[in-house]
Each structure stands twice: as structure tokens, then as C-alpha cells.
Amino acid sequence: MEARTIRTCSRIIGIVLAFCPAAAIASADGGRDDLSAYLAARIAAAQGRPDAAAARFGEVLAGRPDDPVIAVRAYREALAAGDDALVRRAAAVLQRADVAPLDVALIAVADAARRNDPAALDAAATRLERGGLAILAPSLHGWAAFARGEDPNPILTATKDVVARRLSLETQVLLSIAAGRDDGGGARIAIEGAQSPLDIRIAAAQLLFHRHRRDAARALIAGSDPTLTAHRRGIGAKPTLAFGVSRLLARVGAEIAGQGPRSLAIALARASLSADPGYDRARLVLADALARDGSEAQALAVLDAVGRKSPFVEPAAASRIGLLDAMGKGGVALDLARARATARNASSRDWQVFADLLSEDGRFAEAAGWYARVVAAEPPVPWAAWMQYGSALDQAGQWAQAEPALARAVALAPDEPLALNYLGYARVMRGQDVAGATKLLETASRIAPNNPSITDSLGWAYHVAGQSRRAVPLLERAAAEEPANAEIAEHLGDVYWALGRRFEARYAWRAAALYAEAPDGERLVAKLARAPEG
């Protein structure tokens, strides 16, 4: 080994020992093996391979069974990998050291729910009251009270926290159905009024099916979504603690996965599955959280566990295709999407997913054909589907067909700035009804004043209409907010040039050329070469 390589390796080991005290174990028996396993675990974790990371952290923890620094890493990777034995072993170390993360308490919650033990669930919920997951406590206490045959409403209505209150209201709806106090009408009003997620509607419908209120259940989950269609077949569920707790934890995990700590979303989804191993919705939440955390392969493995007869098989397939595409396996994703879209029992979601991938691949004309199927489906689709259809037609060079589709999107959503912006800007660029198009863009700008793309569109519309001075402050603001946007920078340069501000125009065009992709970059360079100095 060269001296330079030896020095580099020594430096890396030194950094690890300096900043990771738990890894500074070379002097202990088996220390070098532990250090090797620790470094291997850290590498696997960084590569998004929680199964391998958990296995190696488990080895280190076996040699250092009282080390909380090792235990917390083992705990997190084991949660991601689904290694329940290691999760519990690491959690025990953390609890003994009194440094357990707040989500460790979810282990006891899930255990109590799976055993249908209301006393244990009450005790676990009480422990949650002192931490960041206190929002779950009232609903958990409510389910425990119901399981004991008591009235849960005094518990559910006592909370003052806004988030906990919303969860409690949803729990009230479910428990009211479970107790036979609601035939579905009140539940529908409460759920729609609170704008509760789809999961709550499905849970309420399952309880109604269990009580043989089939018509009420189906009314609650009306719609074309394949998941709703699958549940309308009549999948009932008993109001056990496993049912209630699994739905509650997955519901919160789904919200956190998109905007909160991924590790907490993973813990909530794992606890939901521990409470009810058959709840496939929790698998979708878990796969989403794992993918966002960089563990795409593990997420795919989780989706593999969703059975073919599961009511969640459609969203699981869509998630799989999206994951494969995100992993750089676009060809595999496209083939899988095509197979689903062309199947005899294909749904509008299958067509949508395939069209999206075709559009991403630049195959706009082909994508437009599949979007056409989506917008023709029953019941009527939302504005976004019409906008995607119109966009694909536009980019395929079929503006005559694109314009009516984009106008339909605006008609369906007259206050949606993205639809207004697309149609307005497209018309301005073609010199078509510039005055009317400008009004669309002015409306979009009023609704979304901080959107740089919309600000740019409106500024350009003013320029095209001969109001270049009015356009300047808008384009300058858009360029300041998105300095790496080549189109905005070029628009600003064009308006400066029209006003005789040639030095500033060239500066803006140089900025545009710096960020533009080919062939726009070459065109901007040629534009600068043609523009005289001064």
C-alpha cells in the first residue's frame, strides 16, 4: 500500500474515533472487529441499505450492550429494516439509559392494541402524554375506554390542542359508528366537514360494513379512486383496538412522511403494522417514508408485501412504478406502467401513471392519447387532468387541440393560478387574444403573487402588449426570486433591450446563457454575438 493511501486511511479512522466515541473501541476485546462492523454499518446506512446497516449495528450492540450511542443507531436502522427483535433490544438499552426517543413508546402502544388490552393501551397512552406524540393520547385513551365498554366522548372532547382535537373528532366518528349510534349519515357530514383524509372515510365504511349498513358504507366511499372501488365490495372490520390504533398511527404517519421527520413517520408506520399486520395502507405509508429517506430498495420490498387481492394493490403498483423511475430505472418503470395501462381491467389511474411517464420521457403525442382516456373517464376528472392533457398536446405541437383542453381546466378551476398561468401565457406567446390572456395572468398573479413563473408571465404579457416599462419591475422581481431561471433572465434582457438599456440587457442574457440548456444556450450565445455593445 502506498504511503499516501495509508495516511488517508489513518486520517479517516482518526476522524471516526474523534467524533464517534462509541466507535473508539480498539483497546477493548474484539474492539477492532467492532470498529470494522461499526464503519460497515455507517456506510450501509449512508447508502440507504437499512437491512445491512441494522445487521452490522446489531453485531456492535451485542459486543457493547449498554452503549446508547450504538443503540440509537441500531434502533433507527432496525425500524427501517423491519427487524423487530433488534428494535426491541436497542429500545431496551435506550430506556435503561433514560435517553429513549419519543417514538419508542409506540412499541407498547402497538403491543397493547394487538393484544386488545385496554389497560395496557391506557398506560402506554399516558406515557405519550409527556412527549411530542401527546396528540395521539386522547384518541388512544378513547379507544381504550370503548374497549372497556365505557363512553369515550368525555375523554375525546376534553383536549384543547388543535391537532389532537382534530384526531379526536375523527376518532369520535369511528367510535360512534362502532357503538351503533351513527348509521353513516352523521359520519359523512362530520368527515366531509372536517375535510378528513381518505383513510378515515375508508375506516368508517369498514365499520359500517361490519354493522351491515352496506348502503351507508358505499355512500361514504363513493368515487372513482380504485382504492375506494375495491373497498365498496364490502370489506368489513370489527372495532378492535388493533383496528383503531393501526388506523390512527398510519393516518398521522402519512401526514408526517411528506413534511416531517422521516424517522418518526417510519416508526408510526411500523407501529401501525405491528398493531395490525394486515393493514396494507400502513405499508404504503412506510414505503413512502423509506423512499423519502433514501431507502428506495427497502421501500420496494415493503410494497412487495401488499397482496394481489388487497384493496390497496392499485396505489401500491403506482408507488412501485414511481420508485423505479426515481431510482433511474425508467425503462423498467415504463414497461410496468404500459403493462398495467393496456390490461383488460386497467383503471384511469393506470392510464394516468403511464401518461405521466411518457410525458417525462418527452413522448408528448403518445402521452396525450392516454391523457385523453383519463379525461374521458367517469366520473368527471379534476382540472389538473385537463391541464396535463392540454400540456401534452401543446408540447406535441397540437395547439388547436390543446387550447380547448386548457380552457376546460380553467373553467373547472377559475381560481387555480397554475391553470390560469398556463393558458394565459400560451396565448400570449402566440399573440392570441393578448388582452384576454393578460387578464387571466393578472388574476393568477393576484392569487399567487409570490410565484416567480406567474410574475414572469404577466411581465412578458405587458411587454407583448406594448407596455414594456410596466413589465420591468415584474420581470426584475421574478429574476431576483429565481436567478437560475434562464427563461426569466432572457425575458428581462429582451425588455431591457427594447427600452434601450443595452448594457443591462446583455448582462441579463449572459445570466440566461449561463443556466440555459442546449440548444437554448447556443442560441443565447449567438444572440449576444449579434447584439452590439453599448
mmCIF file of C-alpha atoms in Angstrom, residues 37-176:
data_model
loop_
_atom_site.group_PDB
_atom_site.id
_atom_site.type_symbol
_atom_site.label_atom_id
_atom_site.label_comp_id
_atom_site.label_asym_id
_atom_site.label_seq_id
_atom_site.Cartn_x
_atom_site.Cartn_y
_atom_site.Cartn_z
ATOM 1 C CA ALA A 37 -18.653 -3.577 11.897
ATOM 2 C CA TYR A 38 -19.484 -0.024 13.006
ATOM 3 C CA LEU A 39 -17.871 1.528 9.941
ATOM 4 C CA ALA A 40 -19.596 -1.010 7.686
ATOM 5 C CA ALA A 41 -22.917 -0.162 9.325
ATOM 6 C CA ARG A 42 -22.409 3.566 8.817
ATOM 7 C CA ILE A 43 -21.554 3.025 5.152
ATOM 8 C CA ALA A 44 -24.625 0.828 4.613
ATOM 9 C CA ALA A 45 -26.826 3.439 6.313
ATOM 10 C CA ALA A 46 -25.401 6.197 4.101
ATOM 11 C CA GLN A 47 -26.116 4.044 1.037
ATOM 12 C CA GLY A 48 -29.767 3.622 2.006
ATOM 13 C CA ARG A 49 -29.425 -0.079 2.920
ATOM 14 C CA PRO A 50 -31.062 -0.294 6.349
ATOM 15 C CA ASP A 51 -31.160 -4.103 6.358
ATOM 16 C CA ALA A 52 -27.380 -4.348 6.063
ATOM 17 C CA ALA A 53 -26.881 -1.422 8.458
ATOM 18 C CA ALA A 54 -29.167 -2.973 11.059
ATOM 19 C CA ALA A 55 -27.344 -6.308 10.860
ATOM 20 C CA ARG A 56 -23.949 -4.703 11.468
ATOM 21 C CA PHE A 57 -25.183 -2.355 14.204
ATOM 22 C CA GLY A 58 -26.716 -5.430 15.838
ATOM 23 C CA GLU A 59 -23.271 -7.047 15.878
ATOM 24 C CA VAL A 60 -21.735 -3.983 17.513
ATOM 25 C CA LEU A 61 -24.545 -3.727 20.042
ATOM 26 C CA ALA A 62 -24.025 -7.373 21.012
ATOM 27 C CA GLY A 63 -20.454 -6.501 21.965
ATOM 28 C CA ARG A 64 -21.416 -3.224 23.658
ATOM 29 C CA PRO A 65 -24.870 -3.981 25.105
ATOM 30 C CA ASP A 66 -25.065 -0.875 27.282
ATOM 31 C CA ASP A 67 -23.921 1.737 24.760
ATOM 32 C CA PRO A 68 -26.827 4.121 23.996
ATOM 33 C CA VAL A 69 -24.995 5.764 21.073
ATOM 34 C CA ILE A 70 -24.784 2.428 19.285
ATOM 35 C CA ALA A 71 -28.296 1.532 20.431
ATOM 36 C CA VAL A 72 -29.943 4.602 18.921
ATOM 37 C CA ARG A 73 -28.379 3.920 15.529
ATOM 38 C CA ALA A 74 -29.313 0.259 15.764
ATOM 39 C CA TYR A 75 -32.859 1.251 16.717
ATOM 40 C CA ARG A 76 -33.344 3.575 13.737
ATOM 41 C CA GLU A 77 -31.887 1.189 11.155
ATOM 42 C CA ALA A 78 -33.802 -1.750 12.603
ATOM 43 C CA LEU A 79 -37.057 0.201 12.337
ATOM 44 C CA ALA A 80 -36.352 0.945 8.690
ATOM 45 C CA ALA A 81 -35.357 -2.677 8.021
ATOM 46 C CA GLY A 82 -38.272 -4.172 9.941
ATOM 47 C CA ASP A 83 -36.005 -6.095 12.337
ATOM 48 C CA ASP A 84 -38.395 -6.215 15.296
ATOM 49 C CA ALA A 85 -36.041 -8.169 17.563
ATOM 50 C CA LEU A 86 -33.284 -5.592 17.186
ATOM 51 C CA VAL A 87 -35.780 -2.737 17.582
ATOM 52 C CA ARG A 88 -36.810 -4.087 20.963
ATOM 53 C CA ARG A 89 -33.261 -4.895 22.056
ATOM 54 C CA ALA A 90 -31.998 -1.435 21.169
ATOM 55 C CA ALA A 91 -35.071 0.234 22.693
ATOM 56 C CA ALA A 92 -34.437 -1.544 25.979
ATOM 57 C CA VAL A 93 -30.882 -0.161 26.091
ATOM 58 C CA LEU A 94 -32.142 3.355 25.428
ATOM 59 C CA GLN A 95 -34.842 3.077 28.079
ATOM 60 C CA ARG A 96 -32.364 1.860 30.695
ATOM 61 C CA ALA A 97 -30.156 4.853 29.889
ATOM 62 C CA ASP A 98 -33.212 7.141 30.031
ATOM 63 C CA VAL A 99 -32.444 8.529 26.545
ATOM 64 C CA ALA A 100 -35.135 6.756 24.515
ATOM 65 C CA PRO A 101 -36.567 8.733 21.561
ATOM 66 C CA LEU A 102 -40.215 9.640 21.959
ATOM 67 C CA ASP A 103 -41.351 7.056 19.395
ATOM 68 C CA VAL A 104 -40.023 4.140 21.463
ATOM 69 C CA ALA A 105 -43.289 4.437 23.411
ATOM 70 C CA LEU A 106 -45.118 3.334 20.262
ATOM 71 C CA ILE A 107 -43.853 -0.208 20.814
ATOM 72 C CA ALA A 108 -46.019 -0.553 23.929
ATOM 73 C CA VAL A 109 -48.958 1.109 22.139
ATOM 74 C CA ALA A 110 -48.813 -1.406 19.289
ATOM 75 C CA ASP A 111 -48.364 -4.379 21.630
ATOM 76 C CA ALA A 112 -51.402 -3.383 23.692
ATOM 77 C CA ALA A 113 -53.517 -2.875 20.580
ATOM 78 C CA ARG A 114 -52.533 -6.208 19.061
ATOM 79 C CA ARG A 115 -53.447 -7.987 22.330
ATOM 80 C CA ASN A 116 -56.677 -5.933 22.579
ATOM 81 C CA ASP A 117 -55.588 -4.924 26.091
ATOM 82 C CA PRO A 118 -57.249 -1.598 27.046
ATOM 83 C CA ALA A 119 -55.434 -1.289 30.396
ATOM 84 C CA ALA A 120 -52.046 -1.616 28.701
ATOM 85 C CA LEU A 121 -53.104 0.826 25.990
ATOM 86 C CA ASP A 122 -54.152 3.370 28.620
ATOM 87 C CA ALA A 123 -50.786 3.010 30.339
ATOM 88 C CA ALA A 124 -48.893 3.431 27.052
ATOM 89 C CA ALA A 125 -51.011 6.442 26.087
ATOM 90 C CA THR A 126 -50.321 8.047 29.463
ATOM 91 C CA ARG A 127 -46.580 7.780 28.783
ATOM 92 C CA LEU A 128 -47.115 9.519 25.447
ATOM 93 C CA GLU A 129 -48.765 12.482 27.188
ATOM 94 C CA ARG A 130 -45.367 13.716 28.323
ATOM 95 C CA GLY A 131 -43.748 13.876 24.873
ATOM 96 C CA GLY A 132 -44.040 15.114 21.332
ATOM 97 C CA LEU A 133 -46.606 12.442 20.456
ATOM 98 C CA ALA A 134 -49.093 13.710 23.015
ATOM 99 C CA ILE A 135 -51.517 14.459 20.168
ATOM 100 C CA LEU A 136 -52.185 10.703 19.975
ATOM 101 C CA ALA A 137 -53.025 10.243 23.643
ATOM 102 C CA PRO A 138 -56.695 11.384 23.711
ATOM 103 C CA SER A 139 -57.633 9.147 20.776
ATOM 104 C CA LEU A 140 -55.782 6.192 22.268
ATOM 105 C CA HIS A 141 -57.499 6.714 25.630
ATOM 106 C CA GLY A 142 -60.790 6.948 23.752
ATOM 107 C CA TRP A 143 -60.281 3.587 22.075
ATOM 108 C CA ALA A 144 -59.275 2.037 25.410
ATOM 109 C CA ALA A 145 -62.444 3.391 27.056
ATOM 110 C CA PHE A 146 -64.575 1.971 24.227
ATOM 111 C CA ALA A 147 -62.904 -1.440 24.580
ATOM 112 C CA ARG A 148 -63.838 -1.428 28.289
ATOM 113 C CA GLY A 149 -67.450 -0.634 27.437
ATOM 114 C CA GLU A 150 -67.239 2.952 28.680
ATOM 115 C CA ASP A 151 -68.266 6.208 26.991
ATOM 116 C CA PRO A 152 -65.177 7.621 25.232
ATOM 117 C CA ASN A 153 -66.663 11.052 24.474
ATOM 118 C CA PRO A 154 -65.688 12.806 27.744
ATOM 119 C CA ILE A 155 -62.062 11.891 27.034
ATOM 120 C CA LEU A 156 -62.197 12.820 23.361
ATOM 121 C CA THR A 157 -63.842 16.203 23.892
ATOM 122 C CA ALA A 158 -61.573 17.322 26.754
ATOM 123 C CA THR A 159 -58.425 18.028 24.728
ATOM 124 C CA LYS A 160 -57.535 21.650 23.927
ATOM 125 C CA ASP A 161 -54.680 21.023 21.482
ATOM 126 C CA VAL A 162 -55.795 21.843 17.915
ATOM 127 C CA VAL A 163 -54.160 18.832 16.251
ATOM 128 C CA ALA A 164 -55.157 16.410 18.983
ATOM 129 C CA ARG A 165 -58.672 17.797 18.781
ATOM 130 C CA ARG A 166 -58.901 17.041 15.062
ATOM 131 C CA LEU A 167 -57.730 13.463 15.615
ATOM 132 C CA SER A 168 -60.174 13.122 18.499
ATOM 133 C CA LEU A 169 -63.067 14.255 16.318
ATOM 134 C CA GLU A 170 -62.185 11.627 13.732
ATOM 135 C CA THR A 171 -61.965 9.014 16.482
ATOM 136 C CA GLN A 172 -65.385 10.104 17.756
ATOM 137 C CA VAL A 173 -66.858 9.447 14.313
ATOM 138 C CA LEU A 174 -65.390 5.943 14.163
ATOM 139 C CA LEU A 175 -66.405 5.033 17.712
ATOM 140 C CA SER A 176 -69.908 6.394 17.193
#
